[in-house]
Amino acid sequence: MWGIIATWRMAVEGITKADEMLKEGADAGDAIETAIKEVEDFPYYKSVGYGGLPNEEMEVELDAAYMDGDTLDIGAVAAIKDYANPISIARRLSHEKVNCMLVGEGAEKFAHKEGFERKNMLTDRAKIHYRNRVKEVQQQEIKPYSGHDTVGMVCLDTHGKMTAATSTSGLFMKKKGRVGDSPISGSGFYVDSKVGGASATGLGEDLMKGCISYEIVRLMKEGMHPQEACETAVNKLDEELKERRGKAGDLSLIAMNNKGEWGVATNIEGFSFAIATENEKPIVYLTKNVDGKCIHEVASQEWLDNYMKTRTAPLEEK
Ligand code: ASP
């Protein structure tokens, strides 16, 4: 059995590549890195890698993580600038015994020494988004932060090895140095080949309050199917946050166990995710939470066409 599951529609090209590799017996580490790089490299996805939206100071600071479910090795970078593929740097760091999570300048120094590709990650399109947002915030008092989508994946290869990985530019207009859940073990991702893995997208500050990826793996270890584990963890954290704080941020989670069974849960409308397994061709689903149960529907051709059209449409300065 093999399989790969990922947050958001933007992951489908990447998981299609990974699926082809996994079919041929590739390693879950190589497959997931290839899939995430595909998303990082695509300039029109404005929340990951090249073309990612900048922080308050108009700098693109990226977070990424990689975890090996066999050895439990973890590597992560946070607030790294000017490198093309944060996921590859995170994976490289996962081979280190210590110093495996590096931030900012330290991460950049490491990447430079290891010969990773340097790249100015701020595109003209992202600059327009930035300037438009600055104007909107001044004129309409809207929240500067809305607009964020992390790519997170869990992968199982034919040898039974599992991996998890994330990559993101974090919240649009975040403070310089702000780090979300995505590079944080247990919050943005977690995987154990003996059980399964999970990964998150949404409001990092709230996802971290529940160490929610670890919680899902823990529930799967207790015997829950990934779908039940995701729903249980998301509904519980959503309730706790509302009870204690009056509101809950966006929480969307994907998971897969070591049999290739998967699950997804969200507390928002219209969360999309992509999946490919030995039994399923790469496919995009949309999901919604109806009274605590998450219902997944295959995305229509019209939805898919519209998605690409809006992502690549010319962008005007407001
Ligand atoms: N979780 C990410 C963060 O808080 C953002 C996202 O998933 O959209 O940085």
Coordinates of C-alpha atoms and ligand atoms in Angstrom, one line a residue:
M1 CA 0.0 0.0 0.0
W2 CA 1.1 3.6 -0.6
G3 CA -0.6 6.9 -0.2
I4 CA -0.2 10.6 0.2
I5 CA -2.6 13.2 1.6
A6 CA -2.2 17.0 1.5
T7 CA -3.9 20.2 2.6
W8 CA -5.5 22.3 -0.1
R9 CA -6.1 22.0 -3.8
M10 CA -2.7 23.6 -4.5
A11 CA -1.0 20.3 -3.5
V12 CA -2.5 18.2 -6.3
E13 CA 0.2 18.6 -8.9
G14 CA 2.8 17.7 -6.2
I15 CA 1.0 14.7 -5.0
T16 CA 0.5 13.5 -8.6
K17 CA 4.3 13.5 -9.0
A18 CA 4.7 11.7 -5.6
D19 CA 2.1 9.1 -6.5
E20 CA 4.1 8.2 -9.6
M21 CA 7.2 7.8 -7.5
L22 CA 5.5 5.8 -4.8
K23 CA 4.0 3.4 -7.3
E24 CA 7.6 2.6 -8.4
G25 CA 8.6 1.9 -4.8
A26 CA 10.2 5.3 -4.0
D27 CA 11.0 6.3 -0.4
A28 CA 8.4 8.4 1.4
G29 CA 11.0 11.0 2.2
D30 CA 11.9 11.5 -1.5
A31 CA 8.2 11.5 -2.5
I32 CA 7.0 14.0 0.0
E33 CA 10.0 16.4 -0.6
T34 CA 9.3 16.3 -4.4
A35 CA 5.6 17.0 -3.7
I36 CA 6.2 20.0 -1.4
K37 CA 8.9 21.5 -3.7
E38 CA 6.3 21.5 -6.6
V39 CA 4.1 23.7 -4.4
E40 CA 7.0 25.9 -3.3
D41 CA 8.1 26.5 -6.8
F42 CA 4.7 27.5 -8.3
P43 CA 4.6 31.3 -8.2
Y44 CA 0.9 31.7 -8.2
Y45 CA 0.3 30.0 -4.8
K46 CA 0.6 32.9 -2.5
S47 CA 1.1 31.2 0.8
V48 CA 4.0 28.8 0.2
G49 CA 7.5 29.3 -1.2
Y50 CA 8.1 31.5 -4.2
G51 CA 5.4 34.1 -4.5
G52 CA 4.4 33.6 -0.8
L53 CA 2.9 36.7 0.8
P54 CA 5.3 38.9 2.9
N55 CA 5.3 39.9 6.5
E56 CA 4.5 43.4 7.8
E57 CA 7.9 44.7 6.5
M58 CA 7.4 43.2 3.0
E59 CA 9.8 40.4 3.5
V60 CA 8.9 36.8 2.7
E61 CA 9.8 34.8 5.8
L62 CA 9.2 31.0 5.3
D63 CA 8.6 28.1 7.7
A64 CA 9.0 24.4 6.9
A65 CA 9.4 21.1 8.5
Y66 CA 10.1 17.4 7.7
M67 CA 9.6 14.3 9.9
D68 CA 10.7 10.7 9.3
G69 CA 8.2 8.4 10.9
D70 CA 10.6 5.5 11.2
T71 CA 13.4 7.2 13.1
L72 CA 11.3 10.1 14.5
D73 CA 14.0 12.5 13.1
I74 CA 12.7 16.0 12.7
G75 CA 14.2 19.0 10.9
A76 CA 12.7 22.5 10.6
V77 CA 13.4 26.0 9.6
A78 CA 11.5 29.1 10.6
A79 CA 11.5 32.7 9.4
I80 CA 14.0 31.9 6.7
K81 CA 14.5 34.3 3.8
D82 CA 15.8 34.1 0.3
Y83 CA 16.0 30.3 -0.2
A84 CA 14.1 28.5 -2.9
N85 CA 13.1 25.3 -1.1
P86 CA 12.8 25.5 2.7
I87 CA 11.5 21.9 2.7
S88 CA 14.8 20.6 1.4
I89 CA 16.7 22.5 4.1
A90 CA 14.4 21.1 6.7
R91 CA 14.9 17.6 5.5
R92 CA 18.6 18.1 5.4
L93 CA 18.5 19.3 9.1
S94 CA 16.5 16.2 10.1
H95 CA 19.7 14.2 9.6
E96 CA 21.5 16.3 12.3
K97 CA 21.5 14.9 15.9
V98 CA 21.3 18.4 17.4
N99 CA 20.6 21.8 16.0
C100 CA 17.9 20.4 13.8
M101 CA 15.6 23.4 14.0
L102 CA 17.1 26.7 12.9
V103 CA 15.6 30.1 12.6
G104 CA 16.3 33.3 10.6
E105 CA 19.9 34.1 10.0
G106 CA 21.1 30.8 11.5
A107 CA 19.0 28.9 9.1
E108 CA 20.2 31.0 6.2
K109 CA 23.8 30.5 7.1
F110 CA 23.3 26.7 7.3
A111 CA 21.5 26.7 3.9
H112 CA 24.3 28.8 2.4
K113 CA 27.1 26.4 3.7
E114 CA 25.2 23.4 2.4
G115 CA 24.9 24.9 -1.0
F116 CA 21.1 25.3 -1.2
E117 CA 19.7 27.5 -4.0
R118 CA 19.3 31.1 -3.1
K119 CA 16.4 33.0 -4.5
N120 CA 14.6 36.2 -4.0
M121 CA 11.2 34.8 -3.0
L122 CA 9.3 38.1 -3.2
T123 CA 7.5 38.3 -6.6
D124 CA 6.0 41.5 -8.2
R125 CA 2.6 39.9 -7.7
A126 CA 3.2 39.5 -4.0
K127 CA 4.2 43.1 -3.8
I128 CA 0.9 44.2 -5.3
H129 CA -1.0 42.0 -2.8
Y130 CA 1.0 43.7 -0.1
R131 CA 0.4 47.3 -1.2
N132 CA -3.3 46.5 -1.8
R133 CA -3.6 45.1 1.7
V134 CA -1.9 48.1 3.2
K135 CA -4.4 50.4 1.5
E136 CA -7.4 48.2 2.5
V137 CA -6.3 48.1 6.1
Q138 CA -6.1 51.9 6.1
Q139 CA -9.4 52.5 4.3
Q140 CA -11.7 49.8 5.6
E141 CA -10.2 48.7 8.9
I142 CA -10.1 45.0 7.8
K143 CA -7.9 42.5 9.5
P144 CA -4.5 42.5 8.0
Y145 CA -4.0 38.8 8.6
S146 CA -6.6 37.0 6.6
G147 CA -5.0 35.1 3.7
H148 CA -3.0 32.0 4.7
D149 CA -2.8 28.4 3.5
T150 CA 0.0 26.1 4.5
V151 CA 0.8 23.0 2.5
G152 CA 1.0 20.0 4.9
M153 CA 1.4 16.4 3.8
V154 CA 1.5 12.9 5.2
C155 CA 3.0 10.1 3.0
L156 CA 3.2 6.3 3.2
D157 CA 5.5 4.3 1.0
T158 CA 5.4 0.6 -0.1
H159 CA 8.0 -0.2 2.5
G160 CA 5.8 1.0 5.3
K161 CA 7.8 4.1 6.0
M162 CA 5.8 7.3 6.7
T163 CA 6.8 10.9 6.6
A164 CA 5.2 14.3 7.2
A165 CA 6.1 17.7 5.9
T166 CA 4.9 21.3 5.9
S167 CA 5.9 24.5 4.1
T168 CA 4.4 28.0 4.4
S169 CA 4.8 31.7 4.3
G170 CA 2.6 31.8 7.4
L171 CA 0.1 34.6 8.0
F172 CA 0.0 37.4 5.5
M173 CA 1.3 40.6 7.2
K174 CA 2.6 38.7 10.2
K175 CA 5.2 40.4 12.4
K176 CA 8.8 39.9 11.5
G177 CA 10.0 36.8 13.3
R178 CA 6.5 35.4 13.9
V179 CA 6.5 31.6 13.8
G180 CA 3.3 29.6 13.4
D181 CA 2.5 26.0 14.0
S182 CA 3.9 24.7 10.7
P183 CA 7.5 24.1 11.8
I184 CA 6.5 23.0 15.3
S185 CA 6.5 19.3 16.0
G186 CA 3.2 18.0 17.3
S187 CA 1.3 21.1 16.2
G188 CA 1.8 21.6 12.4
F189 CA 2.8 17.9 11.8
Y190 CA 3.6 14.6 13.5
V191 CA 4.2 11.1 12.1
D192 CA 5.0 7.7 13.5
S193 CA 5.3 4.8 11.0
K194 CA 4.0 2.5 13.7
V195 CA 0.7 4.4 13.7
G196 CA 0.2 7.2 11.1
G197 CA 0.7 10.9 10.7
A198 CA -1.2 14.3 10.7
S199 CA -0.7 17.8 9.5
A200 CA -2.5 21.1 10.0
T201 CA -3.4 24.4 8.4
G202 CA -5.2 27.3 9.8
L203 CA -4.5 29.8 12.6
G204 CA -1.1 28.7 14.0
E205 CA -1.6 30.4 17.3
D206 CA -4.8 28.3 17.9
L207 CA -3.5 25.0 16.4
M208 CA -0.6 25.2 18.8
K209 CA -2.9 25.4 21.8
G210 CA -4.0 21.8 21.2
C211 CA -0.8 20.3 19.8
I212 CA -3.3 19.0 17.4
S213 CA -1.3 16.9 15.0
Y214 CA 0.2 14.9 17.8
E215 CA -3.3 14.6 19.4
I216 CA -4.6 13.0 16.2
V217 CA -1.7 10.5 16.0
R218 CA -2.4 9.7 19.7
L219 CA -6.0 9.0 19.0
M220 CA -5.1 6.8 16.0
K221 CA -2.7 4.9 18.3
E222 CA -5.6 4.3 20.7
G223 CA -7.4 2.6 17.8
M224 CA -9.4 5.4 16.1
H225 CA -9.8 5.5 12.3
P226 CA -8.1 8.7 10.9
Q227 CA -11.5 10.2 10.1
E228 CA -12.7 9.8 13.7
A229 CA -9.4 10.9 15.1
C230 CA -9.5 14.1 13.0
E231 CA -13.1 14.9 13.8
T232 CA -12.6 14.2 17.5
A233 CA -9.5 16.4 17.8
V234 CA -10.8 19.3 15.7
N235 CA -14.3 19.4 17.3
K236 CA -12.7 19.2 20.8
L237 CA -10.2 22.0 20.3
D238 CA -12.8 24.2 18.6
E239 CA -15.1 23.7 21.6
E240 CA -12.4 24.3 24.1
L241 CA -11.3 27.5 22.4
K242 CA -14.8 28.8 22.1
E243 CA -15.6 28.0 25.7
R244 CA -12.4 29.6 27.1
R245 CA -11.7 32.4 24.7
G246 CA -15.1 33.1 23.0
K247 CA -13.8 32.1 19.5
A248 CA -11.7 29.7 17.6
G249 CA -9.5 30.3 14.7
D250 CA -9.4 28.2 11.5
L251 CA -8.5 24.6 12.2
S252 CA -8.1 22.1 9.3
L253 CA -6.4 18.8 9.6
I254 CA -5.4 15.9 7.4
A255 CA -4.3 12.4 8.5
M256 CA -3.3 9.0 7.2
N257 CA -2.6 5.8 9.1
N258 CA 0.0 3.2 8.2
K259 CA -2.7 1.2 6.3
G260 CA -3.2 4.1 3.9
E261 CA -6.6 4.9 5.4
W262 CA -7.2 8.7 5.7
G263 CA -9.2 11.3 7.4
V264 CA -9.9 15.1 7.3
A265 CA -11.6 17.5 9.5
T266 CA -12.1 21.3 9.6
N267 CA -14.1 23.9 11.4
I268 CA -14.4 26.2 8.3
E269 CA -16.5 26.1 5.1
G270 CA -14.8 24.9 2.0
F271 CA -11.5 23.4 3.1
S272 CA -10.0 21.6 0.1
F273 CA -7.5 18.7 0.2
A274 CA -5.8 16.4 -2.2
I275 CA -5.2 12.6 -1.9
A276 CA -3.7 9.8 -3.9
T277 CA -3.4 6.2 -2.8
E278 CA -2.8 2.8 -4.4
N279 CA -6.6 2.7 -4.8
E280 CA -7.4 6.3 -5.6
K281 CA -6.1 8.5 -8.5
P282 CA -4.9 12.0 -7.4
I283 CA -8.1 13.8 -6.5
V284 CA -9.3 17.0 -4.9
Y285 CA -12.1 17.0 -2.3
L286 CA -13.9 19.8 -0.6
T287 CA -15.1 19.3 3.0
K288 CA -17.4 20.9 5.4
N289 CA -18.3 20.3 9.0
V290 CA -22.0 19.5 9.5
D291 CA -22.8 19.2 13.2
G292 CA -19.4 17.7 14.0
K293 CA -19.2 15.3 11.1
C294 CA -17.0 16.3 8.1
I295 CA -18.5 15.5 4.7
H296 CA -16.1 15.2 1.8
E297 CA -17.3 15.9 -1.8
V298 CA -15.2 15.5 -4.9
A299 CA -14.4 19.0 -6.3
S300 CA -16.3 19.6 -9.5
Q301 CA -14.5 20.5 -12.8
E302 CA -16.1 23.9 -12.6
W303 CA -14.6 24.5 -9.1
L304 CA -11.2 23.3 -10.3
D305 CA -11.2 25.5 -13.4
N306 CA -12.4 28.5 -11.4
Y307 CA -9.6 27.9 -8.8
M308 CA -6.8 28.2 -11.4
K309 CA -8.5 31.1 -13.1
T310 CA -8.7 33.1 -10.0
R311 CA -5.2 32.2 -8.8
T312 CA -3.6 33.3 -12.1
A313 CA -5.8 36.2 -13.0
P314 CA -4.1 39.5 -13.7
L315 CA -3.7 41.5 -10.5
E316 CA -4.4 45.2 -10.3
E317 CA -3.1 47.7 -8.0
K318 CA -6.0 49.1 -6.0
Ligands
ASP1 N1 -0.8 27.5 10.0 C1 -0.1 28.6 9.3 C2 0.5 29.6 10.3 O1 -0.2 29.9 11.3 C3 -0.9 29.3 8.3 C4 -1.8 28.4 7.5 O2 -1.9 27.2 7.6 O3 -2.5 28.9 6.7 O4 1.5 30.0 10.1

